[in-house]
Tab-separated table of C-alpha atoms in Angstrom:
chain	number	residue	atom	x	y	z
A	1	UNK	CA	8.322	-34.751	-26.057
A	2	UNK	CA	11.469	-34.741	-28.017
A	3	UNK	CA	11.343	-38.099	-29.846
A	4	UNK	CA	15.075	-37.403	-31.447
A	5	UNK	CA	16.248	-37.093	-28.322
A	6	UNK	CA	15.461	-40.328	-26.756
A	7	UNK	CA	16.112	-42.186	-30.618
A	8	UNK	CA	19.674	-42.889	-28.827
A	9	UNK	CA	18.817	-43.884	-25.692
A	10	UNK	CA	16.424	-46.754	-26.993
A	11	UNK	CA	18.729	-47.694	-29.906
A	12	UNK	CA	21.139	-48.606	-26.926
A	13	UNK	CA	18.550	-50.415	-25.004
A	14	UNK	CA	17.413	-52.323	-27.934
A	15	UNK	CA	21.235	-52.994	-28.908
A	16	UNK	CA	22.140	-54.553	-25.249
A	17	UNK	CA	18.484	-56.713	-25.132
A	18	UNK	CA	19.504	-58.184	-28.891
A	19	UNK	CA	23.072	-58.688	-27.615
A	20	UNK	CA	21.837	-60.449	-24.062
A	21	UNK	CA	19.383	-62.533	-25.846
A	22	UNK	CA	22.140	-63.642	-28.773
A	23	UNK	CA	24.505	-64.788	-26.506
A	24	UNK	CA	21.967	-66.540	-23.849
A	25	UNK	CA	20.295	-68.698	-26.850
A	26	UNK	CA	22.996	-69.547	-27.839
A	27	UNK	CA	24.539	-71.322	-24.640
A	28	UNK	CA	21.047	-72.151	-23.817
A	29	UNK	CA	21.004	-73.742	-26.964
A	30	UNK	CA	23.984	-75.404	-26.568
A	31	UNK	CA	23.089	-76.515	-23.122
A	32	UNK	CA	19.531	-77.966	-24.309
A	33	UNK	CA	21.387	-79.778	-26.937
A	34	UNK	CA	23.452	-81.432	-24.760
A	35	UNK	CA	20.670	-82.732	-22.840
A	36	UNK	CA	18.837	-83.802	-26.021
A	37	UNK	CA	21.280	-85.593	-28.037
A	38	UNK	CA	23.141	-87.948	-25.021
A	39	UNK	CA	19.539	-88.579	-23.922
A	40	UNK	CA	18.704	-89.558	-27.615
A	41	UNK	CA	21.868	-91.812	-27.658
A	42	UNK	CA	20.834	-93.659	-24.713
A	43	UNK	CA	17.999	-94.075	-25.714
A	44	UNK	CA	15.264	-91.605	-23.816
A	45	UNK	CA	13.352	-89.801	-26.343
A	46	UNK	CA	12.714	-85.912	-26.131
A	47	UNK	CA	9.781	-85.016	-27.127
A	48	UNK	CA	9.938	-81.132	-27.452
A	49	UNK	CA	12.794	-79.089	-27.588
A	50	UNK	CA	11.998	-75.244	-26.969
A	51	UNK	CA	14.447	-72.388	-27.046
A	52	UNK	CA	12.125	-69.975	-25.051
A	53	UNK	CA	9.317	-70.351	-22.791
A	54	UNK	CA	5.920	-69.613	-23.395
A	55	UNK	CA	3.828	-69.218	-26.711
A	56	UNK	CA	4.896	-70.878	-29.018
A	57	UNK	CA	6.131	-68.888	-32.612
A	58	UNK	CA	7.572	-71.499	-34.774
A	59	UNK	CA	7.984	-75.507	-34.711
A	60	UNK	CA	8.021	-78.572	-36.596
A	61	UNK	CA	8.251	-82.228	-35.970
A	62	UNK	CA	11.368	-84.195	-37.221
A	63	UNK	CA	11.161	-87.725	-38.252
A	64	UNK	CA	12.135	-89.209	-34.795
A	65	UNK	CA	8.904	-87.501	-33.380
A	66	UNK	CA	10.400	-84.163	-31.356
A	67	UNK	CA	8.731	-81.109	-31.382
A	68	UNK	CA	11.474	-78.728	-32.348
A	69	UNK	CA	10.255	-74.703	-31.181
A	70	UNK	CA	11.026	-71.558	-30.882
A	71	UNK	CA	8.860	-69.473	-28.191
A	72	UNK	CA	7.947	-66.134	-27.695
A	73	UNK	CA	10.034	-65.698	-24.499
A	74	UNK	CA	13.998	-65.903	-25.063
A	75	UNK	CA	14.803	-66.354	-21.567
A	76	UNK	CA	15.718	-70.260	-21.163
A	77	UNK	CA	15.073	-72.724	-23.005
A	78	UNK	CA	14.027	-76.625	-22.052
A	79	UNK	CA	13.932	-80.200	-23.426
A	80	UNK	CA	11.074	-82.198	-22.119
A	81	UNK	CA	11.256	-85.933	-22.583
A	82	UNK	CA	8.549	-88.374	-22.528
A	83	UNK	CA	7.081	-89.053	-19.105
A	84	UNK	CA	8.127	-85.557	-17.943
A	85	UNK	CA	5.453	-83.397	-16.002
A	86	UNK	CA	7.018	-80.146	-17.346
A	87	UNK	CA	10.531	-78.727	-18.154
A	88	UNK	CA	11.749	-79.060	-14.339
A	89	UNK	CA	11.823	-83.051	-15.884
A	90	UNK	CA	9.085	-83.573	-13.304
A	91	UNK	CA	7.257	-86.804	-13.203
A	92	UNK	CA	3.918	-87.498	-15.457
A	93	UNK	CA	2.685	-90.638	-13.249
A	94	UNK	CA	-0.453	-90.345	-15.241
A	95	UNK	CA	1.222	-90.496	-18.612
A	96	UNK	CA	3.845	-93.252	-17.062
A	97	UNK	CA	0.956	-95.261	-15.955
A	98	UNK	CA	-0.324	-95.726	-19.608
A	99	UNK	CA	2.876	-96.832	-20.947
A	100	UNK	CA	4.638	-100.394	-21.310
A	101	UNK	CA	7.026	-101.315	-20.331
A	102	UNK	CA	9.152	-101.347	-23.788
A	103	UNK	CA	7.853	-97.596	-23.926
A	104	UNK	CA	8.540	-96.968	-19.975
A	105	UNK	CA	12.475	-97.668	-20.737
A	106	UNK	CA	12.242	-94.417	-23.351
A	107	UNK	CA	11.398	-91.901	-20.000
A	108	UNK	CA	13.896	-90.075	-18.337
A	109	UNK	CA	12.272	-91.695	-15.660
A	110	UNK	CA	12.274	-95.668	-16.861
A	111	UNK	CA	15.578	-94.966	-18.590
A	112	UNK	CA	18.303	-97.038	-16.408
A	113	UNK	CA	20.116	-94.922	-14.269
A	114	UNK	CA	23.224	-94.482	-16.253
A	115	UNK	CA	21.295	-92.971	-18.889
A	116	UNK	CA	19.628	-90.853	-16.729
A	117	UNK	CA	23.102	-89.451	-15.082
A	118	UNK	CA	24.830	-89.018	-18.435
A	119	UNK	CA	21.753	-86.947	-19.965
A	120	UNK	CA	21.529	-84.551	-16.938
A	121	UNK	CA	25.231	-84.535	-16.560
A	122	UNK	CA	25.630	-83.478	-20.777
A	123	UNK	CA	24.208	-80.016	-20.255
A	124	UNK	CA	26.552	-78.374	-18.620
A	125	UNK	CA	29.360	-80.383	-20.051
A	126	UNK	CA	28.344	-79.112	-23.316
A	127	UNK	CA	28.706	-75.624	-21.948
A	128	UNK	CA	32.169	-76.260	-20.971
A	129	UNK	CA	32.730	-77.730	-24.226
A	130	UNK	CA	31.640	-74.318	-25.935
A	131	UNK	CA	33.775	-72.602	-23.554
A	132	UNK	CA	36.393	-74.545	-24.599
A	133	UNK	CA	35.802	-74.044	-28.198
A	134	UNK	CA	35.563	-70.644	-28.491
A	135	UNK	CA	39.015	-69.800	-26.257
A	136	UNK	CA	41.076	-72.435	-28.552
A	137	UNK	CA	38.947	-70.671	-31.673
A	138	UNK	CA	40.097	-66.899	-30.284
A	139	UNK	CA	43.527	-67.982	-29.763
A	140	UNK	CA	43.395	-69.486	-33.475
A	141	UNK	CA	42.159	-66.332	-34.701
A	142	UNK	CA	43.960	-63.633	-32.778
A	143	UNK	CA	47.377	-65.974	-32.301
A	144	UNK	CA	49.576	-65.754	-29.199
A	145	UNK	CA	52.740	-63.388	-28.724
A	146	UNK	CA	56.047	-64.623	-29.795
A	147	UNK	CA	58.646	-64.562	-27.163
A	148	UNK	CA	61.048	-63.125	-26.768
A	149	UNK	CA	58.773	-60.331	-27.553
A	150	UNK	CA	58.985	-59.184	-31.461
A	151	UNK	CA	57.484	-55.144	-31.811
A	152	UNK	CA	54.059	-55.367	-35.182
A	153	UNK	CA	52.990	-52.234	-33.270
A	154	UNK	CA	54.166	-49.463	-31.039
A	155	UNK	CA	51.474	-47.343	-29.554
A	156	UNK	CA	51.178	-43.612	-29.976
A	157	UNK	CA	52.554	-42.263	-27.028
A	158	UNK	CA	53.482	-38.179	-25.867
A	159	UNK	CA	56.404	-37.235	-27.970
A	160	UNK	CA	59.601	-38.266	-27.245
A	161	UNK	CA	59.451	-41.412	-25.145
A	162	UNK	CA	59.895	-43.794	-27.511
A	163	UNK	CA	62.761	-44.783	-30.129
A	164	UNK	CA	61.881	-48.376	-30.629
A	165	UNK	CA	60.383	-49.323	-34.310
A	166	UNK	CA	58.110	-52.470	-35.549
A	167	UNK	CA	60.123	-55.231	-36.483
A	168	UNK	CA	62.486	-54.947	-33.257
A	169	UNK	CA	62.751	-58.338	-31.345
A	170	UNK	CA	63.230	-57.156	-27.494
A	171	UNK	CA	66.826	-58.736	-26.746
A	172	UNK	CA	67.465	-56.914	-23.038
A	173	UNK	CA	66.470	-54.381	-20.405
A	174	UNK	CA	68.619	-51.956	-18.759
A	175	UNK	CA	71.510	-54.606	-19.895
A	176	UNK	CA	69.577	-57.669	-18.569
A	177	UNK	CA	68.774	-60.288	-21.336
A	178	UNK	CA	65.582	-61.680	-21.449
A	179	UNK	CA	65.136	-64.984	-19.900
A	180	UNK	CA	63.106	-68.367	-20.819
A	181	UNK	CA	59.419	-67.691	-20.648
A	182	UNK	CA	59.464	-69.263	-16.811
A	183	UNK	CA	61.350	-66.442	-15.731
A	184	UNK	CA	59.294	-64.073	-17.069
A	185	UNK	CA	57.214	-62.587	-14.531
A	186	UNK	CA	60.572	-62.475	-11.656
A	187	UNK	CA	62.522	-60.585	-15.124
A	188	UNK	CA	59.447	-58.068	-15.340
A	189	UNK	CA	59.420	-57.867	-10.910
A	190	UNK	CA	63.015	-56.934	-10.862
A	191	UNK	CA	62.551	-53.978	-13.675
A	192	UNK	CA	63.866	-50.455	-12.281
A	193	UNK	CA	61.021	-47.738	-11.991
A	194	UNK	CA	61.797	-45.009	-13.765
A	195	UNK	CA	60.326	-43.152	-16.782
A	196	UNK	CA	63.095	-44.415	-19.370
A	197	UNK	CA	64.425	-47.406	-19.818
A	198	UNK	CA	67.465	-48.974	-22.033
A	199	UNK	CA	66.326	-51.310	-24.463
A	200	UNK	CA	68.769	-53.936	-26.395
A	201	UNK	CA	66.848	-54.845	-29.478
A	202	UNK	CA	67.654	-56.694	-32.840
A	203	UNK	CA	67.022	-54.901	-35.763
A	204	UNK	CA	67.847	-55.413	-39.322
A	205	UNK	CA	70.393	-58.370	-37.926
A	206	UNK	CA	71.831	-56.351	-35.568
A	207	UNK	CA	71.835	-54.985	-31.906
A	208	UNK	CA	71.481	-51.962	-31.226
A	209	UNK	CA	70.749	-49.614	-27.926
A	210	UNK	CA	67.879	-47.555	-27.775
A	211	UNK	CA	65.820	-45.584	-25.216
A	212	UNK	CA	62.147	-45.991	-24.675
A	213	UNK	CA	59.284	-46.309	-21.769
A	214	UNK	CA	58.987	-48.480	-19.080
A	215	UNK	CA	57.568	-51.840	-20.045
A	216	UNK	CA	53.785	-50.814	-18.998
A	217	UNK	CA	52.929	-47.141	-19.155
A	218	UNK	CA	49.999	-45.900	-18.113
A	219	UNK	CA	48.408	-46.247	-21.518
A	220	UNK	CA	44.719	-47.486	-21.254
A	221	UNK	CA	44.584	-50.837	-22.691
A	222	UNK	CA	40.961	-51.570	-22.224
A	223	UNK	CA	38.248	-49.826	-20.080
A	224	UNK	CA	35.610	-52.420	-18.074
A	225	UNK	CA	31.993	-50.848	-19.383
A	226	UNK	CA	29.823	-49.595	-16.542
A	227	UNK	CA	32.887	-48.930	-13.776
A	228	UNK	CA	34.119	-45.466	-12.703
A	229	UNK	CA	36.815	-45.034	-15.961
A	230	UNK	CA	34.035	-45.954	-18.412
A	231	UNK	CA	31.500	-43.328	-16.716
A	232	UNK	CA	33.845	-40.465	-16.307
A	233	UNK	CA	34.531	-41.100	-20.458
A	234	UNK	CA	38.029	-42.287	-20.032
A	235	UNK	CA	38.449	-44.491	-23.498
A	236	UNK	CA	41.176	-46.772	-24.682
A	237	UNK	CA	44.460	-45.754	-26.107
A	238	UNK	CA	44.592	-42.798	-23.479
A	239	UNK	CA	47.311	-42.088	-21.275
A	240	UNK	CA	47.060	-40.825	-17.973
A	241	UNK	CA	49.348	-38.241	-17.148
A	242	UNK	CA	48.564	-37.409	-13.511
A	243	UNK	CA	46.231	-38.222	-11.139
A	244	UNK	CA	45.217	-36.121	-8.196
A	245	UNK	CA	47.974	-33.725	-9.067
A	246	UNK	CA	50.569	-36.741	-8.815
A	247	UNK	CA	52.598	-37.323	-12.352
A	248	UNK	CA	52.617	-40.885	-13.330
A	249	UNK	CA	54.651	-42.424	-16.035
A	250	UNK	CA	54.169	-46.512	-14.931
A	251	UNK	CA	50.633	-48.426	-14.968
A	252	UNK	CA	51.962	-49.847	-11.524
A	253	UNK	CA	51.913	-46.158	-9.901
A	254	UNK	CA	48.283	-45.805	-10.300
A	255	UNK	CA	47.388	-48.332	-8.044
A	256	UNK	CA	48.342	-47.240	-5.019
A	257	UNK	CA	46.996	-43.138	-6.056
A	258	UNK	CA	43.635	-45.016	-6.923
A	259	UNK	CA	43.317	-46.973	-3.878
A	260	UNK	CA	44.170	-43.777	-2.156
A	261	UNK	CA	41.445	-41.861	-3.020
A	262	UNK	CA	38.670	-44.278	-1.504
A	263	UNK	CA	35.712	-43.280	-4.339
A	264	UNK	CA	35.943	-39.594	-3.763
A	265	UNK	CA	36.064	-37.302	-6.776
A	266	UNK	CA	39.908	-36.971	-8.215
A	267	UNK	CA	41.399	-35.222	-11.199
A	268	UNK	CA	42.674	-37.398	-13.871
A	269	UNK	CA	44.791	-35.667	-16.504
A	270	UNK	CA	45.169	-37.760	-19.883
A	271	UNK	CA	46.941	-37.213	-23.023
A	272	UNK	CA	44.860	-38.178	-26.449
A	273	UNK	CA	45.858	-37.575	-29.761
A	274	UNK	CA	47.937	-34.534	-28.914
A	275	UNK	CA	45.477	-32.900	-26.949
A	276	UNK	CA	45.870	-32.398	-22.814
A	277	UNK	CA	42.301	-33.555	-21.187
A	278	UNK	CA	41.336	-33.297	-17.821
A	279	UNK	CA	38.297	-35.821	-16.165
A	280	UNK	CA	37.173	-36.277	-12.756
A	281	UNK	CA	36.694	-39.844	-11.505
A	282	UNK	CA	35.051	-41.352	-8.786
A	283	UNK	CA	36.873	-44.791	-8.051
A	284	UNK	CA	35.199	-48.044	-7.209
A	285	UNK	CA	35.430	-50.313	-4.375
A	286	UNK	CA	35.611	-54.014	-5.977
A	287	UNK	CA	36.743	-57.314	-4.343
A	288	UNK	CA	39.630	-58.800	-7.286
A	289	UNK	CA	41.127	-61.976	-8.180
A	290	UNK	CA	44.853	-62.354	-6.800
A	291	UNK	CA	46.955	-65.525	-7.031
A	292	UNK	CA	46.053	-68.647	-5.362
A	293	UNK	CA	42.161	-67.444	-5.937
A	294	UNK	CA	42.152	-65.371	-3.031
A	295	UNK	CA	40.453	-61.627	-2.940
A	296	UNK	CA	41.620	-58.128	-2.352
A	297	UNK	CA	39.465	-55.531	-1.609
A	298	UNK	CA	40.479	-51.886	-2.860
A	299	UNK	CA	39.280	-48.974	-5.107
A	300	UNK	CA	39.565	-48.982	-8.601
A	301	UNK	CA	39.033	-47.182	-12.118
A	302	UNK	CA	37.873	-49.757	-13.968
A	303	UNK	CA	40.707	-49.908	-16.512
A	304	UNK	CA	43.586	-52.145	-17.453
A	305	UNK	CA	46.837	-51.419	-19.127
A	306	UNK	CA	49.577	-53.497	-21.298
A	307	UNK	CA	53.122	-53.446	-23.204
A	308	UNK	CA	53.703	-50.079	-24.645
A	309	UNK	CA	53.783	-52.202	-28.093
A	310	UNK	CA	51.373	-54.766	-29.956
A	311	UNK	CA	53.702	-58.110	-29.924
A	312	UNK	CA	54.109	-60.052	-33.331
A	313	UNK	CA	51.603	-62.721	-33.046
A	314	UNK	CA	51.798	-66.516	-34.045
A	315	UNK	CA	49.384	-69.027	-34.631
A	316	UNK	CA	49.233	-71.817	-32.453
A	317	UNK	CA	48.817	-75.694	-33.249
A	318	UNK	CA	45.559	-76.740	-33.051
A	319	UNK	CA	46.635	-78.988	-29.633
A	320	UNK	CA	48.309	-75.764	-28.427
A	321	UNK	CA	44.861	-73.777	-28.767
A	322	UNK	CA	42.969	-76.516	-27.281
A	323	UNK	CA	44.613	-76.540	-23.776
A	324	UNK	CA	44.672	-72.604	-23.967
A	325	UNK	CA	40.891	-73.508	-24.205
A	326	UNK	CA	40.649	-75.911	-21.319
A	327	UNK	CA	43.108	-73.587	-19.527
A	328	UNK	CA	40.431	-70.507	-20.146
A	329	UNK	CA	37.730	-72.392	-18.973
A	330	UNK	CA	39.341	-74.312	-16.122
A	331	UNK	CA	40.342	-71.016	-14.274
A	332	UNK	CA	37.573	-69.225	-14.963
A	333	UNK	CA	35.565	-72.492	-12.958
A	334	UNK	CA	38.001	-72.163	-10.234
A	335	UNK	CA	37.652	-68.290	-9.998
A	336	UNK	CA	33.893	-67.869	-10.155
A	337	UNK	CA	34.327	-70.982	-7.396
A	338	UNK	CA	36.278	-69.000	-4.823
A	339	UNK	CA	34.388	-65.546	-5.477
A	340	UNK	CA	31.468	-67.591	-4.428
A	341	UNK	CA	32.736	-69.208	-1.248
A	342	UNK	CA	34.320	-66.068	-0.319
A	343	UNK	CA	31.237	-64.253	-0.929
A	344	UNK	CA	29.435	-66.643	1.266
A	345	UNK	CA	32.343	-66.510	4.473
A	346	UNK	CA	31.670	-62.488	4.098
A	347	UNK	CA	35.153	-61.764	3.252
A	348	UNK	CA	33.879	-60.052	-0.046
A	349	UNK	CA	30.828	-58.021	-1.055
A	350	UNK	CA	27.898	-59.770	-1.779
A	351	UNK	CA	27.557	-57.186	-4.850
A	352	UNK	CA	29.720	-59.456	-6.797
A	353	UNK	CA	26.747	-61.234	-7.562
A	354	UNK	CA	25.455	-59.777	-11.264
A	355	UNK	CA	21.891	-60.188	-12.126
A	356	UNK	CA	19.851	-60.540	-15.506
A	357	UNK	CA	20.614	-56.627	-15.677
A	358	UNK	CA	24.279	-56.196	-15.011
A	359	UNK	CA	24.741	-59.177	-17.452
A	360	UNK	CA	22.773	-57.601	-20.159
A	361	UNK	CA	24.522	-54.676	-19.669
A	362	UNK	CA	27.670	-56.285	-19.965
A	363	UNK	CA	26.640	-57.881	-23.135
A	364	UNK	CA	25.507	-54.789	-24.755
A	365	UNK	CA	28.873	-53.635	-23.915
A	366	UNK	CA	31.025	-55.352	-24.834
A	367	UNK	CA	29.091	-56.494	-28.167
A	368	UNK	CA	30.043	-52.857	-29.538
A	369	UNK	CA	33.749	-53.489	-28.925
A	370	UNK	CA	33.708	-56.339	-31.384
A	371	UNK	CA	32.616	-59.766	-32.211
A	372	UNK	CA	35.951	-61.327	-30.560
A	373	UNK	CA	35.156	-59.758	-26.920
A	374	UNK	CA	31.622	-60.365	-27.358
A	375	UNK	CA	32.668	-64.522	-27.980
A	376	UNK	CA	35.019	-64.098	-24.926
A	377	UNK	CA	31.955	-62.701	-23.161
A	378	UNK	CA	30.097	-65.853	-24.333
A	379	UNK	CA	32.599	-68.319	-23.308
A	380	UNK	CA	32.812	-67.259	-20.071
A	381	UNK	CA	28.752	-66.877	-19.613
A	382	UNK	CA	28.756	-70.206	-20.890
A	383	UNK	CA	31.316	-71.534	-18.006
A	384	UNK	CA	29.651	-69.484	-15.393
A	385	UNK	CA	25.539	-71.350	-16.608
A	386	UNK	CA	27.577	-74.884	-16.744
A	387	UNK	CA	29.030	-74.796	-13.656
A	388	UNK	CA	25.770	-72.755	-11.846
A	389	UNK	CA	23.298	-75.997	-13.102
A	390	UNK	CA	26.400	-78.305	-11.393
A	391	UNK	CA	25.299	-76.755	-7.894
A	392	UNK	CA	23.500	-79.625	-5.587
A	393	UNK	CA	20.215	-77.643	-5.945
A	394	UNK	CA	16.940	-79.637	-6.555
A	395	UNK	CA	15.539	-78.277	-9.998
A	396	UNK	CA	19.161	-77.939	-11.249
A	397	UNK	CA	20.859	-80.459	-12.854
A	398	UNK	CA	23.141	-80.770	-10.016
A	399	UNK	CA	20.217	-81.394	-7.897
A	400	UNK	CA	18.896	-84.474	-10.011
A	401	UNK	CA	22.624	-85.641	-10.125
A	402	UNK	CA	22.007	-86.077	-6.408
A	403	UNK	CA	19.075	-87.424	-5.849
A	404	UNK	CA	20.738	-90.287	-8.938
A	405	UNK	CA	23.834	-90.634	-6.619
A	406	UNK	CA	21.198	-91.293	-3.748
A	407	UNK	CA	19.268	-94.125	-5.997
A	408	UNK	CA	22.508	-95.337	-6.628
A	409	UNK	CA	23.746	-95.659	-3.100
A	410	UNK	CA	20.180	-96.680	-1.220
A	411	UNK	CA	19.011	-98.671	-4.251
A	412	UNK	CA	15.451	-96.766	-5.058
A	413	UNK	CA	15.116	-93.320	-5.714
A	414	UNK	CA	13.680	-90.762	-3.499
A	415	UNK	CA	10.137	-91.216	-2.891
A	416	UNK	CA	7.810	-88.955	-5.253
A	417	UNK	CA	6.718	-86.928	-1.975
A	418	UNK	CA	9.980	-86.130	-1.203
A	419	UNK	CA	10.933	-84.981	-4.471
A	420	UNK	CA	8.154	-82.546	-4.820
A	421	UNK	CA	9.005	-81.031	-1.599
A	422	UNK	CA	12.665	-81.086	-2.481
A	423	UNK	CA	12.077	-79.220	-6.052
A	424	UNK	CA	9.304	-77.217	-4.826
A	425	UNK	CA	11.944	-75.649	-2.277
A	426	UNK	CA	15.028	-75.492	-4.958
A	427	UNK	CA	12.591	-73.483	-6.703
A	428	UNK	CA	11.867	-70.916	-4.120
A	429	UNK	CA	15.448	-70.762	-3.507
A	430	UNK	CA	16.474	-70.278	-7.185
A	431	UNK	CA	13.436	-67.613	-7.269
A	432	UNK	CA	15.003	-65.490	-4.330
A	433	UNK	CA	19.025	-65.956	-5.901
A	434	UNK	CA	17.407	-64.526	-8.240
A	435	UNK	CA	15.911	-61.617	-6.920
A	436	UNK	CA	18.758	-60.588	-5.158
A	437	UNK	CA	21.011	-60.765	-7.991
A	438	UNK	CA	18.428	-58.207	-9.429
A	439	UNK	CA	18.377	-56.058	-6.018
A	440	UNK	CA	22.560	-56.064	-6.534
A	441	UNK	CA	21.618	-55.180	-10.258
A	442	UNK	CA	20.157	-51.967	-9.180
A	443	UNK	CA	21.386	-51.106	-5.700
A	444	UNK	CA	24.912	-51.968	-5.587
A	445	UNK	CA	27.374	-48.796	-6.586
């Protein structure tokens, strides 16, 4: 066997299992924490908190008596307070039995019920927190584009098609001024299609007519890792020329050619750095977000383009970067939130549903194309684990939410028969979620 051969293969492996495991401790992390600390402010006391399951490979005891640990297997993690059976926060009667009832009031399960609720309900509100954090940190880092747009960068296109220069502040289009930022999107609608356009732009104080491309060419801005554009080696900063023998000058055009094509093989030709390349693409079907989270089904490359330009950035106010934050994570709740109920009615493809794999993979990926996609990744892993635990599923968090909404309504908790038979079968349900995420993992195109 060729060991040099395979040296890359495993180096890519080990790269997208390091990258997986970084960013799950860390939300599991957060998570954990979340429990822990509102718990330890009302006054339940945890007495091991593991990142990991498993042996254990490193711990120590703090001064308030938790076991703080580090296990062997990086897959989870778990706080386990006093009077808890295991990390499912089952109940220890045994233990329980043993205890006063001074000590009884420090259990998640003598606590009073508003201390319970708050603990359980922390975890996942600490992951939207994070989520939070790190959009309002990315747009603090990587700033938001000025409007009306100002040119840093223009991006090497085919000769010719551009006269604009950085430092230009985009003043009009084809003669139309740009309008307030609400009008936007109906000013970029209304745009003519063609493969020039007249640009009004202020430079050096004043303005001045020049020619350049439309708005959006079919430069690739980004390339999703593992669809069709990614396998067929398509990479960023290319730009498509034809496809399927159709010229193409406008990102919009290759919609409709891709869509067209329904996954069988087509001829993309691409311009990069000078040279005239030719690939052949097989397009994927995939159910996407549209406005009012609804879902349209149609085949695509995997690719997504932008402004033929890098906009001037700014930095926002801290408050500014905050709501972009709460923005990020609030529509990324109410996306993941339809693709589920749609996925449920049948009106999209149940291979929507990543498992351990696909989100490894993912990781990997998008770990290589820097640290500020891999914290995007993060932030919205970290949405997607706080709002899964929400879900009214015994063993869940959302699940002991309910049965605490119950206690609160009848006046006594569920009895303990009923809650092993209710965990017992949110288990076997998580267990085969699960293992059809992993079936989608490897059998879904």
């Amino acid at each position: 066997m060729d060991f040099a051969s395979i040296l890359p293969v495993f180096g890519n492996f080990a790269f997208t299992v390091a990258a997986f495991i970084v960013a799950l401790s860390v939300i599991v992390t957060i998570h954990e924490y979340g429990h822990y600390i509102v718990g330890r402010w009302s006054g339940i006391h945890a007495e091991v908190f593991s990142l990991g399951f498993g042996p254990t490979l490193w711990s120590r005891v703090d001064k308030r008596g938790t076991k703080w640990q580090i296990a062997a297997l990086p897959f989870g993690g778990y706080v386990k307070f006093l009077g808890d059976a295991d990390a499912a926060s089952g109940k220890d009667g045994e233990t329980i039995s043993t205890l006063s009832d001074e000590e009884k009031r420090h259990t998640m399960h003598g606590a009073p019920l508003w201390a319970r609720f708050l603990t359980v309900l922390a975890g996942p509100v600490f992951n939207f927190i994070l989520a939070i954090v790190v959009f309002a940190g990315l747009a603090l880092v990587d700033g938001i584009s000025t409007y009306p747009p100002k040119i840093a960068t223009v991006y090497e296109l085919p000769a010719g098609l551009s006269e604009l220069e950085p430092g230009d502040t985009l003043v009009a289009i084809e003669g139309v001024r740009f309008p307030d930022e609400e009008g936007y999107g109906a000013f970029l609608d209304a745009l003519p299609s063609k493969p020039k356009l007249s640009y009004t732009v202020l430079r050096d104080g004043k303005e001045v007519t020049v020619d350049g491309p439309p708005l959006s060419p079919t430069r690739v801005n980004a390339v999703t890792p593992g669809w069709a554009a990614d396998k067929a080696g398509i990479q960023v900063d290319d730009v498509i020329l034809e496809i399927g023998g159709t010229k193409v000058y406008e990102f919009g055009q290759m919609i409709p050619l891709i869509n067209d094509s329904a996954g069988k093989p087509t001829v993309i030709k691409l311009w990069r750095d000078g040279q005239v390349l030719e690939y052949t693409i097989e397009a994927q079907k995939r159910d996407l977000p549209i406005a009012d989270n609804q879902f349209e089904t149609r085949y695509i490359m995997g690719i997504s383009g932008s402004l033929f330009f890098e906009s001037a950035r700014e930095r926002p106010g801290v408050g500014e970067a905050l709501m972009i934050g709460v923005k990020g994570t609030w529509g990324t709740i109410t996306q993941s939130i339809s693709g589920l109920t749609h996925m449920i009615a049948g009106k999209i493809s149940s291979c929507n549903l990543s498992g351990p794999v696909g989100i490894a993979t993912i990781s990997g990926k998008l770990a290589r194309q820097g640290v500020l996609a891999f914290l995007y990744f993060i932030a919205m892993l970290s949405t997607a684990v706080g709002l899964m635990n929400l879900f009214p599923v015994p063993v869940l968090d959302g699940g002991h939410l309910v049965f605490f909404t119950y206690e609160a309504i009848a006046g006594k908790p569920p009895s303990d028969k009923a809650l092993n038979i209710l965990m017992t079968a949110g288990f076997a349900l998580i267990l085969m979620l699960m293992g059809f995420a992993l079936y989608n993992d490897f059998m879904c195109p």
